[in-house]
Short mmCIF file of C-alpha atoms and ligand atoms in Angstrom, two decimals:
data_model
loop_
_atom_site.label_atom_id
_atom_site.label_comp_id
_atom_site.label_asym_id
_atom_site.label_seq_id
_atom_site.Cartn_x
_atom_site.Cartn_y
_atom_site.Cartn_z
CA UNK A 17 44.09 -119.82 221.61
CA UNK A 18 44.14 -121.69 224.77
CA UNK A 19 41.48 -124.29 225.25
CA UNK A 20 41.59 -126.38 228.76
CA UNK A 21 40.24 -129.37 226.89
CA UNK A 22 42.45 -129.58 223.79
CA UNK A 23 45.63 -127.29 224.92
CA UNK A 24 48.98 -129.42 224.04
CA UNK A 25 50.91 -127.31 226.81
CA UNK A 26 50.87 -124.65 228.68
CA UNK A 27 51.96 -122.12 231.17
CA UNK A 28 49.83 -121.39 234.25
CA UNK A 29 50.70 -118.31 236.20
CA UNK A 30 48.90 -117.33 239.95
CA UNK A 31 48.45 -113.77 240.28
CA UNK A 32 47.14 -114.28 243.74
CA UNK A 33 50.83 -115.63 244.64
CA UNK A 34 51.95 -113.03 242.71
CA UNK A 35 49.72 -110.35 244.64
CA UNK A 36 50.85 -111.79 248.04
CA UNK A 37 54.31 -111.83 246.68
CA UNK A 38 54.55 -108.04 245.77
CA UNK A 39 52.83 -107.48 249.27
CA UNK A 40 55.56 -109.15 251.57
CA UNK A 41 58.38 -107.86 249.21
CA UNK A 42 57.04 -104.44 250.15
CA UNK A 43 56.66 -104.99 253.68
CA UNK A 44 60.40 -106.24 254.07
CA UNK A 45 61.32 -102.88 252.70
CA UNK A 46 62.13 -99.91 254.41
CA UNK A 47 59.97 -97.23 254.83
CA UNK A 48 59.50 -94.72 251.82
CA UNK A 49 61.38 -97.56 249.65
CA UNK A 50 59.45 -98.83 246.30
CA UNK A 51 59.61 -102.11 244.56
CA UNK A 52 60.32 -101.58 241.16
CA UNK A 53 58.72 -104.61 239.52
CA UNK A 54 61.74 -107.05 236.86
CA UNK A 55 59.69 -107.66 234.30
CA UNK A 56 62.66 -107.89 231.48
CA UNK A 57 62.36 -111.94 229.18
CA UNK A 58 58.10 -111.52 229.03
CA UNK A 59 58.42 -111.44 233.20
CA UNK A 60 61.04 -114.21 233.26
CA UNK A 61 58.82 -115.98 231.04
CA UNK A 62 55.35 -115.51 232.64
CA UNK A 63 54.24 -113.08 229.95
CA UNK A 64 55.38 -109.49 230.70
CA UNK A 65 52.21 -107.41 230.05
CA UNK A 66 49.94 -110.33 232.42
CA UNK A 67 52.16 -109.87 234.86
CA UNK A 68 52.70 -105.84 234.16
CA UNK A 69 49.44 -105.26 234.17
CA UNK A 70 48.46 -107.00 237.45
CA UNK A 71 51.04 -105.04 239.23
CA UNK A 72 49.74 -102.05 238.01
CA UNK A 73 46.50 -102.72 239.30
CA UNK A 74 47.91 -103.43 242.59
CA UNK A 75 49.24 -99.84 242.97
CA UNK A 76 52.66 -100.81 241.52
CA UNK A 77 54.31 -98.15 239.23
CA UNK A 78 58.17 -98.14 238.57
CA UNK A 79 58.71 -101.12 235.90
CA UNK A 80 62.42 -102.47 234.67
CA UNK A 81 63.15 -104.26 231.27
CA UNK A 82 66.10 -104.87 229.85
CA UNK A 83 65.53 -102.99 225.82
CA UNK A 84 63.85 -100.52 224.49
CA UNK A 85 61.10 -103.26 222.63
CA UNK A 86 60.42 -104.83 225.83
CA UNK A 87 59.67 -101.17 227.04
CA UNK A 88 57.90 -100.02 224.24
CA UNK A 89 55.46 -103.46 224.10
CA UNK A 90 54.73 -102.87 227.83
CA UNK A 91 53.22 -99.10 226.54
CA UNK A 92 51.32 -100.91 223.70
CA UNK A 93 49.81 -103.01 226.40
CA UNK A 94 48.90 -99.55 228.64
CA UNK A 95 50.98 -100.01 231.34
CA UNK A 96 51.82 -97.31 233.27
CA UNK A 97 54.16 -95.38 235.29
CA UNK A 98 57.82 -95.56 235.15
CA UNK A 99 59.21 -98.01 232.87
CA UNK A 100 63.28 -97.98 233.21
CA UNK A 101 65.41 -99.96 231.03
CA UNK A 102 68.33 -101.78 231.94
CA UNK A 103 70.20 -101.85 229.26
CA UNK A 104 71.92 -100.46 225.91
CA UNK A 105 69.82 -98.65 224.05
CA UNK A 106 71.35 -97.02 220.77
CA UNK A 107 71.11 -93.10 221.28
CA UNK A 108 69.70 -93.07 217.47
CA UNK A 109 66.29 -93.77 219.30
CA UNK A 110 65.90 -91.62 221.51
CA UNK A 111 62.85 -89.70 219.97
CA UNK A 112 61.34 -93.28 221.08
CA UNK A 113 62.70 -93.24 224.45
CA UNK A 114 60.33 -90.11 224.75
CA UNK A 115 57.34 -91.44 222.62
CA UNK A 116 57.10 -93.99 224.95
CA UNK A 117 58.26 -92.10 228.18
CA UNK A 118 60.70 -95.26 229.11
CA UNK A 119 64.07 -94.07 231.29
CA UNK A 120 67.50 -95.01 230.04
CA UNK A 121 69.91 -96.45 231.89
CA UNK A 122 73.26 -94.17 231.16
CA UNK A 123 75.73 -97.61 231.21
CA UNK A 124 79.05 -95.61 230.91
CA UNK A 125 80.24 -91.55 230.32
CA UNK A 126 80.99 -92.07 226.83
CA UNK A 127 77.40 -93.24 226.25
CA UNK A 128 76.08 -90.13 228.35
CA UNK A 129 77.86 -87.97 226.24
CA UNK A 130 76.01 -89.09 222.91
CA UNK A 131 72.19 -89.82 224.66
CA UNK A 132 72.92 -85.80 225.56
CA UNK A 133 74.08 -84.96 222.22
CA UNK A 134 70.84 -85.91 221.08
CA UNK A 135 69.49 -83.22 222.38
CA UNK A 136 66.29 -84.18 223.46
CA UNK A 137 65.77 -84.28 227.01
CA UNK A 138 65.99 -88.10 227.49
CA UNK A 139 65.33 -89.23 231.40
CA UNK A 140 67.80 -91.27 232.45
CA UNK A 141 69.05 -93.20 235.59
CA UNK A 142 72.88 -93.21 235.57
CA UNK A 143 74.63 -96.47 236.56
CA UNK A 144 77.89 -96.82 238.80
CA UNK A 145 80.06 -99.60 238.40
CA UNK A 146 81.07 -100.47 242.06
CA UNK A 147 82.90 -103.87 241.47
CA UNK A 148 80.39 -106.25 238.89
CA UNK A 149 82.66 -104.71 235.64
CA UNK A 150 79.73 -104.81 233.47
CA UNK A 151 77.76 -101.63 233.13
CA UNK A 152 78.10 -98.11 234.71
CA UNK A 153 81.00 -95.39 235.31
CA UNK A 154 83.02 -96.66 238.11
CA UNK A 155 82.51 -95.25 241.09
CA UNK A 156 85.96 -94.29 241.58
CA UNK A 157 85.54 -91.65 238.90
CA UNK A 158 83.91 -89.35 240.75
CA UNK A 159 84.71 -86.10 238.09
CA UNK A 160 82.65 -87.95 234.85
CA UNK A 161 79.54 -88.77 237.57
CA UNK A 162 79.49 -84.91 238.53
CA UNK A 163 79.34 -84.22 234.84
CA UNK A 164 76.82 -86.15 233.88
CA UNK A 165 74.76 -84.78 236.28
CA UNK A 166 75.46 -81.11 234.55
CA UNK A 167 74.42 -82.78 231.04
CA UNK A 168 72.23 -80.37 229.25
CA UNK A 169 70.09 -82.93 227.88
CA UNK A 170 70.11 -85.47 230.13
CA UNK A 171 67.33 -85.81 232.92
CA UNK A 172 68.49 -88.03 235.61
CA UNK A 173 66.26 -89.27 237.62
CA UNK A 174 67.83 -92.04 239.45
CA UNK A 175 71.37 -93.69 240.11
CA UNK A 176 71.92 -97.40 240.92
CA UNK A 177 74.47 -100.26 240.99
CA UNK A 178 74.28 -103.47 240.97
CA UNK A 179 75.64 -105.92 243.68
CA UNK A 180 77.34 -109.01 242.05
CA UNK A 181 77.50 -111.55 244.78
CA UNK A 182 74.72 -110.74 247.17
CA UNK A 183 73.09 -114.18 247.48
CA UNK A 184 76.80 -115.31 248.81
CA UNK A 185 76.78 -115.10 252.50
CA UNK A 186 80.10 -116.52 252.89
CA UNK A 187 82.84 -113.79 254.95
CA UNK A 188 84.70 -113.22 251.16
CA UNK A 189 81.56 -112.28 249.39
CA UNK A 190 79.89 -110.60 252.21
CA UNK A 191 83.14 -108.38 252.66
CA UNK A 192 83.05 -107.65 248.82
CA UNK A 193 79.38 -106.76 248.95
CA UNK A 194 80.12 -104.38 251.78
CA UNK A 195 82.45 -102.62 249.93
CA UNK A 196 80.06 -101.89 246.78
CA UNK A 197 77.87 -100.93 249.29
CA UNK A 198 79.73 -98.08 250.80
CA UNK A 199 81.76 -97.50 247.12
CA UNK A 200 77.93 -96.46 246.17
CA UNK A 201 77.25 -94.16 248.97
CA UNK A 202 80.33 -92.70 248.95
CA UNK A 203 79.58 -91.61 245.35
CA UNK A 204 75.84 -89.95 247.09
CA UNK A 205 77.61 -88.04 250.19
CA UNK A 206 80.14 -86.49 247.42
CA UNK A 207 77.27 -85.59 245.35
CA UNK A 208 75.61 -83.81 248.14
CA UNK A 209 78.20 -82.29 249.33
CA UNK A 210 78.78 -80.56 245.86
CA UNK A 211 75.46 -79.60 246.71
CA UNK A 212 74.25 -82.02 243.62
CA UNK A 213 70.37 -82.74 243.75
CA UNK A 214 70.26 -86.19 244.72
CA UNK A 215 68.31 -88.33 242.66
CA UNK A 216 65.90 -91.61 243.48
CA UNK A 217 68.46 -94.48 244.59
CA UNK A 218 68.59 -97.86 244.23
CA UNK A 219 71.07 -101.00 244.54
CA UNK A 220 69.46 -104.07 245.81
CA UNK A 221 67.62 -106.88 243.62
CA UNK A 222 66.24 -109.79 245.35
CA UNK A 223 69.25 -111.50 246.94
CA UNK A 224 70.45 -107.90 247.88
CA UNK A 225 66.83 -106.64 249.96
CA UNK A 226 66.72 -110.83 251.51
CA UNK A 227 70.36 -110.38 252.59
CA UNK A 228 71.06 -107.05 253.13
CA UNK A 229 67.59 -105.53 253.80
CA UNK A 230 68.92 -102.47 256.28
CA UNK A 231 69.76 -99.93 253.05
CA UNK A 232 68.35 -96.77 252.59
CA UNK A 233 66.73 -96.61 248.86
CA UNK A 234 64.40 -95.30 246.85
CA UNK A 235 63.33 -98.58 245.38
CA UNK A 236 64.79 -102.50 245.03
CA UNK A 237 64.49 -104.11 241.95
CA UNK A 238 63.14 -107.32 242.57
CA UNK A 239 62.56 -109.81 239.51
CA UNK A 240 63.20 -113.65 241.17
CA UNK A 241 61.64 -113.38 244.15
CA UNK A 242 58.68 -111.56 242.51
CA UNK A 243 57.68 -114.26 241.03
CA UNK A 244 57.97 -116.43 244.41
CA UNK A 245 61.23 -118.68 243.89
CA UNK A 246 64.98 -118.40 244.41
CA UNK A 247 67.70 -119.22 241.90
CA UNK A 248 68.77 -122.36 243.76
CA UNK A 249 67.00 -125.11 245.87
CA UNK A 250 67.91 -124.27 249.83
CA UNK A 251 69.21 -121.31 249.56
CA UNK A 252 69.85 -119.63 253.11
CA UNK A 253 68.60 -115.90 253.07
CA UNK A 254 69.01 -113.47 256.00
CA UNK A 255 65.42 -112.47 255.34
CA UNK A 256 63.11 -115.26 255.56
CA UNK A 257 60.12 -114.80 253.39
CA UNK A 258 57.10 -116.52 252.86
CA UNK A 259 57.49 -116.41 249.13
CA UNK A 260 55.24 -118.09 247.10
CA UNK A 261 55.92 -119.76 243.09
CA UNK A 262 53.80 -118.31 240.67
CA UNK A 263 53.82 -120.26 237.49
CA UNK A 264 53.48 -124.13 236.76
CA UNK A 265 54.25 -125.55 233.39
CA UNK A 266 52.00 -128.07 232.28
CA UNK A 267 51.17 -130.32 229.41
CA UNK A 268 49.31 -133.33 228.04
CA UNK A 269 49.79 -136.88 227.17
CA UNK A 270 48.69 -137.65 223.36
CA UNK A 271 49.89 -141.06 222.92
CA UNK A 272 50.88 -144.13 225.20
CA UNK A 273 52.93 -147.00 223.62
CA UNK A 274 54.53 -150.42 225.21
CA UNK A 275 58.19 -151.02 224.90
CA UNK A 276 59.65 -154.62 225.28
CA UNK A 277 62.18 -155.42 227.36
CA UNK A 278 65.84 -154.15 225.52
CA UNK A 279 63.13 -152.13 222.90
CA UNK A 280 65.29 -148.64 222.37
CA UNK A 281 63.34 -145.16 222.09
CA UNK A 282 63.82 -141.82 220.80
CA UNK A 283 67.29 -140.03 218.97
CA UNK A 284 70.04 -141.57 219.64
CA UNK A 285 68.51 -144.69 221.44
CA UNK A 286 69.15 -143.39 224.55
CA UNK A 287 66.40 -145.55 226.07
CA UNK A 288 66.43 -149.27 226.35
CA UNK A 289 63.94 -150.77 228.12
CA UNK A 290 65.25 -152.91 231.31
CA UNK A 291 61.89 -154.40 231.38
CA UNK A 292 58.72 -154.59 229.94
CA UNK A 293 57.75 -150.46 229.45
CA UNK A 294 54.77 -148.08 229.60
CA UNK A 295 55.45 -144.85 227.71
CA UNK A 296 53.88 -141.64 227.74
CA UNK A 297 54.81 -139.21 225.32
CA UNK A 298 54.24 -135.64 225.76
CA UNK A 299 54.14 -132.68 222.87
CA UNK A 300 56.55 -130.50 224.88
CA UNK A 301 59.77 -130.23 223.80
CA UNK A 302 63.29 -127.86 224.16
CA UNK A 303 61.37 -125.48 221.39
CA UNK A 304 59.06 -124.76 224.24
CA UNK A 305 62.13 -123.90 227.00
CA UNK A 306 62.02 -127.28 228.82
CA UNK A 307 65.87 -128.09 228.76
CA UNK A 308 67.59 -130.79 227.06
CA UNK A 309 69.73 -131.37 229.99
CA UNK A 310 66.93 -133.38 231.55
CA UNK A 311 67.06 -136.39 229.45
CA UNK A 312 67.42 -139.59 230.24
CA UNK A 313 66.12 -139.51 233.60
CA UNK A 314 68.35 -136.60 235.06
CA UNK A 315 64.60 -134.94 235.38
CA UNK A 316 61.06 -136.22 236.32
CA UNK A 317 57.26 -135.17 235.40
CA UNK A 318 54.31 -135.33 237.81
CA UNK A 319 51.40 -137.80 236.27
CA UNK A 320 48.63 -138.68 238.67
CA UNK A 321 50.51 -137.89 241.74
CA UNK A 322 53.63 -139.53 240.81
CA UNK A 323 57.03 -138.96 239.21
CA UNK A 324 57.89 -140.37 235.84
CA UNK A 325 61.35 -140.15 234.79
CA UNK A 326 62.26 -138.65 231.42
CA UNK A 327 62.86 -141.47 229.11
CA UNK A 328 65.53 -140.95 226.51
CA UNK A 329 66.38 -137.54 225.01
CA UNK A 330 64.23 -134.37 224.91
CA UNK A 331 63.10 -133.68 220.96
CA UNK A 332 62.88 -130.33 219.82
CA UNK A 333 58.63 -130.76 220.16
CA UNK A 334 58.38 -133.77 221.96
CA UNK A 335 59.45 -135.94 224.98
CA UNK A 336 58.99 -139.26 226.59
CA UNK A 337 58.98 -140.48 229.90
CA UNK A 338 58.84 -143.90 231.76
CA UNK A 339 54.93 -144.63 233.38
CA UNK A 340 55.40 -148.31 233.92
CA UNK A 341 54.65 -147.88 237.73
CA UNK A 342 52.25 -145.31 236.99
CA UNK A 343 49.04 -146.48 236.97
CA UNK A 344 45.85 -145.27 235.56
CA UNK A 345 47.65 -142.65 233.15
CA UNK A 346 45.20 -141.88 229.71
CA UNK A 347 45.56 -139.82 226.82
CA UNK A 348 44.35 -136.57 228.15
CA UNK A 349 46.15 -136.93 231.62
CA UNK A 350 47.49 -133.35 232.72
CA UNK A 351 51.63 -134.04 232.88
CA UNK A 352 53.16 -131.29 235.45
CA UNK A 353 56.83 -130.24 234.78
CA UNK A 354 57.22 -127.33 236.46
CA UNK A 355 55.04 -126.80 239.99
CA UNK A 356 54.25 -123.63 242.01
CA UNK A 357 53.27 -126.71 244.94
CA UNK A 358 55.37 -129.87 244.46
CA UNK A 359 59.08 -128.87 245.76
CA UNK A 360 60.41 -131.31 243.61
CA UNK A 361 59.32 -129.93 240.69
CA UNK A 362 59.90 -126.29 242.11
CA UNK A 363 61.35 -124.08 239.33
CA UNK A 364 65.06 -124.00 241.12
CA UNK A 365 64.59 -128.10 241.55
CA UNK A 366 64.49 -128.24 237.56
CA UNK A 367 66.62 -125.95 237.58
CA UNK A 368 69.63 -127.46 239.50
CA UNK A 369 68.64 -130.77 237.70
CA UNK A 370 69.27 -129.08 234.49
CA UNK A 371 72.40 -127.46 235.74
CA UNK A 372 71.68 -124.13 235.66
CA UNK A 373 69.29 -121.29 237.83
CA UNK A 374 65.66 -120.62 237.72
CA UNK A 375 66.33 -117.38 236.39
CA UNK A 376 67.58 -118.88 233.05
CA UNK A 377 65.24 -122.08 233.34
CA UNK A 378 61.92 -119.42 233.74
CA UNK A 379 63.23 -116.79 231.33
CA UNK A 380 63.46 -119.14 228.49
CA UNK A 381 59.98 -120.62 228.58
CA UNK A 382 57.02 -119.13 227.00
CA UNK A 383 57.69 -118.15 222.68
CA UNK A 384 55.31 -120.77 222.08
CA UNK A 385 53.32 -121.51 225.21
CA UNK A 386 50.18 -119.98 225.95
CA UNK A 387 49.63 -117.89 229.26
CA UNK A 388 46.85 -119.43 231.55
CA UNK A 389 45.90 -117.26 234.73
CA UNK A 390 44.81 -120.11 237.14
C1 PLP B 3 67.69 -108.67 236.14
C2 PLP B 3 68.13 -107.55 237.02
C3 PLP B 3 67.55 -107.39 238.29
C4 PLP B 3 66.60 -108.39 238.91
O1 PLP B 3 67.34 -109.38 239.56
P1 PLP B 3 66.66 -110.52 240.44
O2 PLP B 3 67.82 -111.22 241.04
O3 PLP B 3 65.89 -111.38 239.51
O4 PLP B 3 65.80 -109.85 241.43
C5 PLP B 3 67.91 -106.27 239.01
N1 PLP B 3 68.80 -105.38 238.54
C6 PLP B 3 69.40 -105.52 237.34
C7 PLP B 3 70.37 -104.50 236.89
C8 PLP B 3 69.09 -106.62 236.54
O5 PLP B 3 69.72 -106.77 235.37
#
């Protein structure tokens, strides 16, 4: 287990930020409307029963994952209220779906069809497709949404969509947003006006409650900003939150070692010293989710205060970076390479660095690194 003195690296996760996080996400909502809490990848990678649990603590209880395991480890773990998942699961295990008490996302009318043939009474939230072309019936076909709601063995709780392009505020994306928008409630006013029972409702995640925060829902599934970052550095929201970054990766320097100037270092030799060099070498590697993309400078750690540049290429268990004008660094000396404080080192910094989004960057982390609550 984890021991502050002797831990090689590690991930350290705030669930104060994360309290104060849940709070304003609530707040921005509209009245009646529930956050339902993205814990799917272990919490986008800061451990999904820590993070689970704490939000059940706070009063929070409607949960989404993405498969039936992730579901089923959460109930292990004793957390509860609702637990939806978001994706496929195969109808063969459904007897689990209602061991467990997790909901099941219907993703198309042909799936339906079998969960019901099951015949057990699953509950379910049924998806409409109103423009992302990934999961759900489309909304257009308003005859296979009636019957699902008329399903024998199918208990549907809930109906959602998913918006595709909500962090996009440009006139294009804003117009297609719109338009899944009103594709979803024109599904709901047909449904009522059958005289349907409407069930809970839901279509924003985070980009879609910061930019389009006026819907009426039952809840807004909100994974990103839960855990206090956007995707990208400077991203322009309608909302403006005061969200704040929950987890920090961190690790520790075990050996220091002098290069010479035009001395090489690591695979490949990507290195060569341009001077005289001071080396730090840290037992963190792409194994532990820190990308490869970031060697050879294109990303930096934090070592007493200061940036050191990644020296060479990433190992699998391992990396380097440059601490010639870095002084005082020891074996021992906490390394920082992801920070909830330092913006430069802020998860969608990295992130960008590494060419992709915090969402992948955080979501990858954590098979091998221990969970600290700071
Ligand atoms: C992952 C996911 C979310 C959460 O999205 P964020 O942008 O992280 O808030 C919401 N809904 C669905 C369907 C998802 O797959």
């Amino acid at each position: 287990m984890y021991n502050p003195n002797t831990g090689r690296a590690w991930l350290e996760v705030d669930l104060e930020n994360l309290s104060h996080n849940a709070a304003v996400l609530q707040e921005a909502m509209p009245p009646k409307c529930q956050l339902m809490a993205v814990v799917k990848a272990e919490a986008y990678g800061h451990g999904g029963a820590v993070i689970a649990s704490h939000l059940n603590k706070l009063g929070v209880s409607a949960f989404a994952v993405a498969t039936i395991d992730e579901g089923i480890a959460l109930r292990k773990r004793g957390i509860r209220g609702d637990i939806l998942i978001l994706g496929y699961t195969d109808p063969e295990r459904a007897n689990e779906l209602l061991d467990y008490d997790l909901t099941q996302t219907l993703i198309d009318f042909a799936y339906a069809q079998k969960l019901s043939g099951m015949g057990l009474s699953v509950k379910a939230h049924l998806k409409i497709d109103t423009g992302m072309r990934r999961l759900g019936i489309p909304c257009e076909n308003l005859a296979d949404i009636k019957e699902v709601f008329r399903m024998k063995h199918i208990r549907l709780w809930g109906m959602f969509t998913h918006l595709c392009c909500a962090e996009s505020l440009t006139a294009e994306d804003t117009a297609f947003t719109r338009g899944q928008i009103s594709g979803f409630y024109r599904v709901v006013n047909s449904l009522k006006k059958e005289g349907l029972p409407i069930p809970k409702l839901h279509l924003q995640s985070s980009y879609g409650l910061l930019n389009y925060p006026e819907l009426q829902c039952d809840y807004i599934r909100t994974g990103i900003a839960l855990y206090g970052v956007l995707s990208a550095p400077g991203e322009e929201t309608n909302l403006k939150l005061d969200l704040r970054p929950v987890l920090s990766l961190k690790s520790r320097v075990v050996l220091l070692r002098d290069l010479k100037s035009g001395e090489s270092l690591g695979y490949d030799r990507r290195f060569t010293a341009a001077r005289n060099s001071r080396i730090a070498i840290l037992p963190i590697g792409y194994a532990d989710g820190f990308p490869r993309a970031l060697s050879q400078g294109k990303g930096s750690v934090l070592l007493n205060g200061r940036l050191a540049p990644i020296a060479g290429n990433i190992c699998m268990d391992q990396l380097a970076v440059d601490i010639t004008e870095i002084p005082g660094v020891k074996i021992g000396t906490v390394a920082t390479l992801i920070s909830a404080e330092k913006d430069s080192l802020s998860a969608p910094q990295v992130a960008f660095h590494a060419g992709t989004i915090s969402n992948e960057l955080l979501s990858r982390l954590g098979s091998r690194l221990p969970i600290v609550i700071a």
